[in-house]
Tab-separated table of C-alpha atoms in Angstrom:
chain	number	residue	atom	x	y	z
A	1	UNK	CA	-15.241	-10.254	22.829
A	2	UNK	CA	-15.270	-12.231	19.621
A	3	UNK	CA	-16.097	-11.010	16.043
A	4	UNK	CA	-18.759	-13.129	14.335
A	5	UNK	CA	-17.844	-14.405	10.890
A	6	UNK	CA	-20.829	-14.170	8.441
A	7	UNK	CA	-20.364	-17.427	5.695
A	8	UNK	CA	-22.188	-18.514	3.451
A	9	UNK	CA	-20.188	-21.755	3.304
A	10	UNK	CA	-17.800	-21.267	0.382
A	11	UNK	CA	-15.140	-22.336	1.092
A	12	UNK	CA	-12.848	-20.126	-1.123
A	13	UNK	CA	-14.771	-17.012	0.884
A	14	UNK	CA	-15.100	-18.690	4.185
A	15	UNK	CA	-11.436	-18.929	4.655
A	16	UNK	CA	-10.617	-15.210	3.430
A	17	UNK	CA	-12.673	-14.076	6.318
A	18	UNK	CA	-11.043	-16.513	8.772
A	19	UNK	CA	-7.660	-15.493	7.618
A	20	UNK	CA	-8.144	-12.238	8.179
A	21	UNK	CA	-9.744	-12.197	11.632
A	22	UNK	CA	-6.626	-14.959	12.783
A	23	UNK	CA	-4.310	-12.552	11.285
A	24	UNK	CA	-5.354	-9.454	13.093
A	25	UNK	CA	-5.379	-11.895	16.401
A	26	UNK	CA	-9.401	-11.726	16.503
A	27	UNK	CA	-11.363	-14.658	18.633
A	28	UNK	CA	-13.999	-15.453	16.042
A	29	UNK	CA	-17.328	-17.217	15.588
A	30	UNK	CA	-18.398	-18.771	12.345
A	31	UNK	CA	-22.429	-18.634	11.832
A	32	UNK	CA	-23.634	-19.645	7.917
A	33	UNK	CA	-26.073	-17.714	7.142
A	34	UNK	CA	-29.792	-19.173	6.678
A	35	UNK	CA	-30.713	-19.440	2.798
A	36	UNK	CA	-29.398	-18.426	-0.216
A	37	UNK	CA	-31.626	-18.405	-2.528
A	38	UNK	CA	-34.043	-15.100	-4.460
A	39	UNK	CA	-35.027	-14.303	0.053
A	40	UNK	CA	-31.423	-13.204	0.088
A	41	UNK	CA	-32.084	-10.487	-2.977
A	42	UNK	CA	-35.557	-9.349	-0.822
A	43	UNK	CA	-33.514	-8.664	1.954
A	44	UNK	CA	-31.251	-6.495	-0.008
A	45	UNK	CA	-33.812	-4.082	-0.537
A	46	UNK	CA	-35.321	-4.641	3.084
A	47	UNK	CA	-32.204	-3.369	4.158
A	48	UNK	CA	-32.820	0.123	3.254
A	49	UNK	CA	-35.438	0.587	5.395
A	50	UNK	CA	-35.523	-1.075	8.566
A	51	UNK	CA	-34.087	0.398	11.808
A	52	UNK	CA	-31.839	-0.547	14.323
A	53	UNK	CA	-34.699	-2.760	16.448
A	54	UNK	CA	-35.881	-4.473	13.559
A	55	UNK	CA	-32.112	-4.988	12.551
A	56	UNK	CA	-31.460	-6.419	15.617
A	57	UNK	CA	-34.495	-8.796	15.894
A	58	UNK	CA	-33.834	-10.010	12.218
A	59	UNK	CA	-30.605	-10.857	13.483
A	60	UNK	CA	-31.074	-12.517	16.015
A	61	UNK	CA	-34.079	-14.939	14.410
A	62	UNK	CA	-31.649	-15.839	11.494
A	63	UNK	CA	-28.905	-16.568	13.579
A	64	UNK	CA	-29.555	-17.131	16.862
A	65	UNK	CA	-27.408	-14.865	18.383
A	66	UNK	CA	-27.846	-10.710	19.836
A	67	UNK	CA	-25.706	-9.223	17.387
A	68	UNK	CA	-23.967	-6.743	20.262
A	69	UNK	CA	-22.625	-9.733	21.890
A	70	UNK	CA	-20.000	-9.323	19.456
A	71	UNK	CA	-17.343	-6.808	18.738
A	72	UNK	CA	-17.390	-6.447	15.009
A	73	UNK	CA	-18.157	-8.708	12.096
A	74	UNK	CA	-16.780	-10.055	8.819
A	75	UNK	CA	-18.018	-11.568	5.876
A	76	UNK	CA	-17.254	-12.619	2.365
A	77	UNK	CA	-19.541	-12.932	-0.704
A	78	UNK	CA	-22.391	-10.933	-2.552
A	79	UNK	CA	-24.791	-13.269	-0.703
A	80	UNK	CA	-23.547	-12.216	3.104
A	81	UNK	CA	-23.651	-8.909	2.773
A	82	UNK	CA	-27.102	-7.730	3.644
A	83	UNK	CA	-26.347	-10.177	6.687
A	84	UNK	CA	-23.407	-7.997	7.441
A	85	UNK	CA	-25.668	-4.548	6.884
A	86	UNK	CA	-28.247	-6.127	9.668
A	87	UNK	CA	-25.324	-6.583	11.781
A	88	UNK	CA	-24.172	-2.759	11.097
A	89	UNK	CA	-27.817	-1.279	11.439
A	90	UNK	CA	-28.303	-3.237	14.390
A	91	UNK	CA	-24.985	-2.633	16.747
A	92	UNK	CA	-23.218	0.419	14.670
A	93	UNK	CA	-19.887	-1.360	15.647
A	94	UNK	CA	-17.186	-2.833	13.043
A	95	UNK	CA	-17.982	-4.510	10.241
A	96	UNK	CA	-15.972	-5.359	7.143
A	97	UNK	CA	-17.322	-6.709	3.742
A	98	UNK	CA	-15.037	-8.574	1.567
A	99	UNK	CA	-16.026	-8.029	-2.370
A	100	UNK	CA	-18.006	-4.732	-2.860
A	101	UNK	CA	-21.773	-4.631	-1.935
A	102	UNK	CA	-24.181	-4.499	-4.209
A	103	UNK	CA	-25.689	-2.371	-1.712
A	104	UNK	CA	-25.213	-0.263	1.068
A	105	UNK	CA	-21.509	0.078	0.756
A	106	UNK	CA	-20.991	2.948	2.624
A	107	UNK	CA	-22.052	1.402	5.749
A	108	UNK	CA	-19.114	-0.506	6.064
A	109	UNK	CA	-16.389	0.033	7.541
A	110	UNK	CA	-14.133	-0.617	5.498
A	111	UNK	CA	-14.347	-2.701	2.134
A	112	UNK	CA	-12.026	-5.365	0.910
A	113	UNK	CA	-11.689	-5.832	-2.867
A	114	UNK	CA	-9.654	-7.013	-5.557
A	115	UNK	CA	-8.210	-5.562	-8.199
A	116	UNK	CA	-10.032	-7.574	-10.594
A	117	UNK	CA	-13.448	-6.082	-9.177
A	118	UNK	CA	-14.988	-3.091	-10.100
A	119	UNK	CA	-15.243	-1.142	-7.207
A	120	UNK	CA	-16.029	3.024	-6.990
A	121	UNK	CA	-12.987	4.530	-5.288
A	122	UNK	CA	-13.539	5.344	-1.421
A	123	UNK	CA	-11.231	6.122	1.870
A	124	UNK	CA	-13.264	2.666	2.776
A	125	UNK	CA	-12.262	0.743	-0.577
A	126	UNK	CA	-9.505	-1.114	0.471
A	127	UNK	CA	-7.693	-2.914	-2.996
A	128	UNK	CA	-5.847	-6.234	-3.038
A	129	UNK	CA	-4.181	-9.017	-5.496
A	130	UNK	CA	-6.454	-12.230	-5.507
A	131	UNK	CA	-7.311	-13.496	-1.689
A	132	UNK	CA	-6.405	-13.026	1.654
A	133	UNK	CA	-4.024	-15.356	3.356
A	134	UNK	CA	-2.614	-15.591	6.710
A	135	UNK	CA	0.751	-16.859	7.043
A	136	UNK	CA	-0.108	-18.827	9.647
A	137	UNK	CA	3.459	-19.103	11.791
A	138	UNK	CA	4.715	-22.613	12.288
A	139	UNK	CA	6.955	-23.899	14.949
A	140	UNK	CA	10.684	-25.050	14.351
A	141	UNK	CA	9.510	-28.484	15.402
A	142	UNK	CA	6.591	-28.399	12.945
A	143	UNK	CA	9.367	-28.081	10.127
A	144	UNK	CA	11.425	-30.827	11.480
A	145	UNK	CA	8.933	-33.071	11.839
A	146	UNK	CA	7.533	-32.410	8.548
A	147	UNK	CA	11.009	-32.964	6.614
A	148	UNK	CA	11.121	-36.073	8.163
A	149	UNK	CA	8.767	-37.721	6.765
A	150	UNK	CA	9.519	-36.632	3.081
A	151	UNK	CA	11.717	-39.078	1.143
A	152	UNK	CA	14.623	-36.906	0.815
A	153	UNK	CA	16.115	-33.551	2.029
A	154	UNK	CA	15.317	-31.526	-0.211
A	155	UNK	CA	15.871	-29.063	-2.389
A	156	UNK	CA	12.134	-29.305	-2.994
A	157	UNK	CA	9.677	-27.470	-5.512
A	158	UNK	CA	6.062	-27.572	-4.578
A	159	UNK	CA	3.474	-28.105	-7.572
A	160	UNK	CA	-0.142	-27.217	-7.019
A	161	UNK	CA	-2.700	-28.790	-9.519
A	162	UNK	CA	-6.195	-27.191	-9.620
A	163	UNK	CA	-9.175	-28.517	-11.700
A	164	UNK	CA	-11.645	-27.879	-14.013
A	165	UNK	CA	-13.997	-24.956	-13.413
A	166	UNK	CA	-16.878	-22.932	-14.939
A	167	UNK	CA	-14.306	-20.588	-16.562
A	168	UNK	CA	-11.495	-23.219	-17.144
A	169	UNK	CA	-11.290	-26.704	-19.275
A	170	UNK	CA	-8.533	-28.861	-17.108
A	171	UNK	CA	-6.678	-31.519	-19.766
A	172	UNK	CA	-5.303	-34.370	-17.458
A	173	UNK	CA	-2.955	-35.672	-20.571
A	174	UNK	CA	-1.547	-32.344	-20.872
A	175	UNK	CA	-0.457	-31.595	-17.649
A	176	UNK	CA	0.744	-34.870	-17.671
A	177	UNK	CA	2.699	-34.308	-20.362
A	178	UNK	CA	4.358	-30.824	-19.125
A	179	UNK	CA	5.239	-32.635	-15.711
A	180	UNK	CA	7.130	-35.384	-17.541
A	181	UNK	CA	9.183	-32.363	-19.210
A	182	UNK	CA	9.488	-31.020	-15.974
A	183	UNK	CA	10.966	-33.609	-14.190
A	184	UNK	CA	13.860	-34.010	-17.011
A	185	UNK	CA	14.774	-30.652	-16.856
A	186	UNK	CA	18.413	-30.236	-16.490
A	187	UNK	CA	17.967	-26.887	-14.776
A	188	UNK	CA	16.196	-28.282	-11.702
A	189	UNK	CA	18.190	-31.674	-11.555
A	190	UNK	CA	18.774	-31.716	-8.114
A	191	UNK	CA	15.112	-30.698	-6.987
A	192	UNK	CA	12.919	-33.189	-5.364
A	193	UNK	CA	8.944	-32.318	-5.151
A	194	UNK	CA	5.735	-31.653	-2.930
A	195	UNK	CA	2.514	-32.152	-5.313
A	196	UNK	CA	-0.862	-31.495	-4.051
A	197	UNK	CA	-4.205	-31.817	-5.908
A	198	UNK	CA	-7.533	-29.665	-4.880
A	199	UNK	CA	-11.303	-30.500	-4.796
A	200	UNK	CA	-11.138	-29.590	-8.438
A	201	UNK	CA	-8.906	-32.103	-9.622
A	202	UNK	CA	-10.015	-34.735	-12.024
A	203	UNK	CA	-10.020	-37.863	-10.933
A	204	UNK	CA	-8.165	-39.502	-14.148
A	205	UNK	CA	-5.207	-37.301	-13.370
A	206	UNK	CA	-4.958	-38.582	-10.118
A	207	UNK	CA	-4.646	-41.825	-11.043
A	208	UNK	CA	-2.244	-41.007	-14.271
A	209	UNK	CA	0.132	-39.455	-11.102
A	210	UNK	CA	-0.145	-42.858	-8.826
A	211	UNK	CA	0.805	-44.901	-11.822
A	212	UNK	CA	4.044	-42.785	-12.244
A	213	UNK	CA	6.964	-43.050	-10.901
A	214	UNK	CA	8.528	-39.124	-10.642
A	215	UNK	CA	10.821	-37.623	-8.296
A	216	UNK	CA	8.003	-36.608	-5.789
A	217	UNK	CA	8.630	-36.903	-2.410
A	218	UNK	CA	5.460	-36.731	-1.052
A	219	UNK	CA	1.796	-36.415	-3.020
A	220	UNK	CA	-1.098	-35.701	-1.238
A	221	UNK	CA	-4.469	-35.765	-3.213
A	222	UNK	CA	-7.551	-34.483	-1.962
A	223	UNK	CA	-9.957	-37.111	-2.754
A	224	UNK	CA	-8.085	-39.537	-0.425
A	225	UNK	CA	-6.707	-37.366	2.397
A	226	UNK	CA	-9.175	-34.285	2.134
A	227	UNK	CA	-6.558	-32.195	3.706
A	228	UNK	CA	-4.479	-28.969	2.571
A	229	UNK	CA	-0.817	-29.295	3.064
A	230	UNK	CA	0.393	-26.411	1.047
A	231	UNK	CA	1.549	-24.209	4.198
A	232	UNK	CA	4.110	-26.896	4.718
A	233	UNK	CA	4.885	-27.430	1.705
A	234	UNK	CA	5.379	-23.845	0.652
A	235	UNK	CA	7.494	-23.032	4.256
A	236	UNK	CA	10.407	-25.678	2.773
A	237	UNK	CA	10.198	-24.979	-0.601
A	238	UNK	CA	12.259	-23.022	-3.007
A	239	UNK	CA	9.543	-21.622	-5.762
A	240	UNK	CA	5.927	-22.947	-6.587
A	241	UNK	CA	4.529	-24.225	-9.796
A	242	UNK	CA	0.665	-23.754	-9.685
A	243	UNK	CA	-2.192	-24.163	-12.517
A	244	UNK	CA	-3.860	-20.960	-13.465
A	245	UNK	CA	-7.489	-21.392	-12.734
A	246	UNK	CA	-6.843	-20.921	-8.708
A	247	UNK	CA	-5.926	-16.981	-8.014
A	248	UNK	CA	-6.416	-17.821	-3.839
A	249	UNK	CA	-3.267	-20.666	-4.425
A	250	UNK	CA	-1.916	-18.497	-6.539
A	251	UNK	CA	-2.368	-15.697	-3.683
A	252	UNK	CA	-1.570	-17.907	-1.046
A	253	UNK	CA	2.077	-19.303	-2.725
A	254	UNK	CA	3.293	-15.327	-3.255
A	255	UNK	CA	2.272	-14.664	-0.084
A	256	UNK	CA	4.126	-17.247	1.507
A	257	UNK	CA	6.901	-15.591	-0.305
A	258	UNK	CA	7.254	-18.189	-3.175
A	259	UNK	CA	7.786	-17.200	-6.416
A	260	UNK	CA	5.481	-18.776	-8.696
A	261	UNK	CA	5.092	-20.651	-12.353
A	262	UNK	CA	1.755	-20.540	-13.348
A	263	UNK	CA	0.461	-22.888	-16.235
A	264	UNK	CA	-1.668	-21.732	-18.833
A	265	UNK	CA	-5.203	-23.596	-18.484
A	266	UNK	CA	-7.472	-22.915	-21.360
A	267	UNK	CA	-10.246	-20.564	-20.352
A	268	UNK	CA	-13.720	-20.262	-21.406
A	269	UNK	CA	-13.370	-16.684	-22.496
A	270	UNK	CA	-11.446	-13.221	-20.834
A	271	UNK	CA	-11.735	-13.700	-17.040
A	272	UNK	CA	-11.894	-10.769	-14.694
A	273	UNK	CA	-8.886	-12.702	-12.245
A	274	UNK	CA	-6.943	-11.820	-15.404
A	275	UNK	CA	-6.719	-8.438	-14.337
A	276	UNK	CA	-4.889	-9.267	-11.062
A	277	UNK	CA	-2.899	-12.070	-12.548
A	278	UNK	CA	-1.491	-9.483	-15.020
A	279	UNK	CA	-0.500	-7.105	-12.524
A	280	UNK	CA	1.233	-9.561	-10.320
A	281	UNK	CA	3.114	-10.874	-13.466
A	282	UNK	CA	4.597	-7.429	-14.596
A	283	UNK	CA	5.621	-6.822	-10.711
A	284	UNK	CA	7.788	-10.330	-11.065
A	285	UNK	CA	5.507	-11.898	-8.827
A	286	UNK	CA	4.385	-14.802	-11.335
A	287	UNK	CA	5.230	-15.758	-14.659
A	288	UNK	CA	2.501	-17.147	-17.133
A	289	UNK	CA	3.642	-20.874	-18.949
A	290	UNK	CA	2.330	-23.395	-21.668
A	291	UNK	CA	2.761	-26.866	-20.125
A	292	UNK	CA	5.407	-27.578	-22.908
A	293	UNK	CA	7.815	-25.186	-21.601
A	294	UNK	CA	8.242	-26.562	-18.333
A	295	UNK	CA	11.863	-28.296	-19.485
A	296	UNK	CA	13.399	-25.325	-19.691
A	297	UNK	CA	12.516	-23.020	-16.581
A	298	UNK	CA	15.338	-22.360	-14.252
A	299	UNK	CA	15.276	-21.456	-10.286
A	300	UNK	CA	13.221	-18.648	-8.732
A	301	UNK	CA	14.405	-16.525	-5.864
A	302	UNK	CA	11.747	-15.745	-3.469
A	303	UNK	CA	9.688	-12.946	-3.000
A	304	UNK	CA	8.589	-10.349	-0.547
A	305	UNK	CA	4.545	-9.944	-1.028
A	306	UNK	CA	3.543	-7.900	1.946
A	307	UNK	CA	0.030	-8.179	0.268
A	308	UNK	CA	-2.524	-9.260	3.318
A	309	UNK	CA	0.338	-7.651	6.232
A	310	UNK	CA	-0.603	-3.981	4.957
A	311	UNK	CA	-4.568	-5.070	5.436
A	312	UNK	CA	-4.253	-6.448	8.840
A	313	UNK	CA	-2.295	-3.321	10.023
A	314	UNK	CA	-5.504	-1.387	8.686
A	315	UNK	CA	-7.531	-3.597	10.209
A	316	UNK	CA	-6.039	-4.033	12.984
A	317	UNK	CA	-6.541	-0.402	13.787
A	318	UNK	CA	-10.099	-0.311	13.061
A	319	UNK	CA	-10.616	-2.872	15.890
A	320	UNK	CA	-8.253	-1.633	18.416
A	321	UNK	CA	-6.234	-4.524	19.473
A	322	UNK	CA	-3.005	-5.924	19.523
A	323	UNK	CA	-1.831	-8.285	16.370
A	324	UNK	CA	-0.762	-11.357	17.364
């Protein structure tokens, strides 16, 4: 049996819930749930009352689906989890909530949060640094192939360049700037790089990078190509250099065992991520830097962030099967 994937089409949520089913070895099915909009807050409250027949017809007109065709469920977001509490009333079998519920948390099963949430402590609160990420295991040919189309062999440092946000202000010239002082640094001479943009990215910066000409081997910018390279990218790398206003590449760097530079992007005020960035920085997992002091950092060992294997073992236990 599969476990049905609650989304509500986030991707920065969607794929925390698909990471963790793939990296528990669950067979999944993704179903977004209807609306999102004040219906979602009703149901909330709805869910305090109705019983497991009316939980299970609910279900089934919103999505489509009998709810105990499946063997547990999964979703992230405040907006999926009365979705998720349907799913519990309805089949009393597995289901996990990523973020804490506004309510009905101690249905679930168990509760995924991170640090930088406020969460009341429970045997079901289960606390992590920024997002889940499954290091999704690629094949010695994979590698191969993938050096070989890179314009050198290496040593390479992968640079991950976010965007502007509601809580960050993104300065194209800057970064610009800092990259220009980090390719002349003398430390790193004989590095090569792997630079990937994000949805967020400005377009101006984009185009400030094409009309360069720096020591990156390969660039691959969202707007065009739409795709996400970095678990390449950070499998033949040495260390990461990511901006600050994404915690999940952030999350998903350390986890792939890179140590990572983080530049500084102005923020719009204290940010709760803060919290988690803070902690990973004093346990040598990051290190926080002004674009301007990019010429002088020096070579990172990598790291041993065992933060989403300690989840799936949990999880993996709540579900009974065998990790793949």
């Amino acid at each position: 049996m599969k476990v049905i994937i609650i989304s509500e089409g986030r991707p920065g949520h969607f794929n925390q819930s698909v990471s963790l089913a793939r990296g528990v070895g669950l067979d999944y099915e993704i179903k977004n749930i209807p609306f999102v909009d004040f219906r979602t807050e009703l149901l909330r409250f709805f869910d305090h009352i109705v019983n497991k027949d009316t939980a299970k017809e609910l279900f089934i007109k919103f999505f489509g689906v009998d709810p105990g065709n499946y063997m547990g469920a999964i979703g992230t977001g405040n907006r999926v989890h009365p979705f998720l509490a349907l799913f519990k009333i309805a089949t009393g079998k597995p289901t996990i909530s990523i973020f804490y519920p506004k309510l009905l948390p101690d249905i679930f099963d168990i509760i995924i949060v991170p640090y930088h949430d406020k969460a009341k402590d429970s045997p079901k609160v289960y606390r992590i640094f920024g997002a889940i990420y499954f290091k999704e295991k690629l094949e010695k040919e994979e590698i191969i192939n993938f050096k070989s189309k890179l314009g050198s062999s290496g040593p390479w440092i992968s640079i991950i360049i976010g965007g502007n946000s509601k809580h960050h202000r993104f300065n194209s010239i800057e970064i610009i700037r800092g990259l220009e002082l980090l390719f002349e640094n003398k430390n790193l001479k004989n590095y090569r790089y792997l630079l990937s943009t994000s949805r967020r990215t400005p377009e101006d910066f984009e185009r400030l990078l094409e009309s360069k000409n720096y020591p990156i081997d390969l660039c691959v910018y969202y707007r065009k190509d739409k795709i996400n390279p970095l678990r390449y990218f950070f499998e033949v790398s040495d260390f990461a250099i990511v901006t600050s206003d994404s915690i999940s590449m952030i999350t998903e760097a350390i986890n792939c065992g890179l140590f990572c530079y983080c530049i500084k992007i102005p923020e719009k005020g204290k940010l709760k991520f803060d919290t988690s960035l803070e902690l990973l920085e004093k346990q040598g997992f990051i290190k926080f830097i002004d674009c301007d002091k990019l010429g002088n950092i020096t070579k990172r060992d990598r790291v041993c962030f065992e933060n989403s294997d300690i989840l799936f073992d949990k999880v993996k236990s709540l579900f009974s099967v065998k990790r793949v």
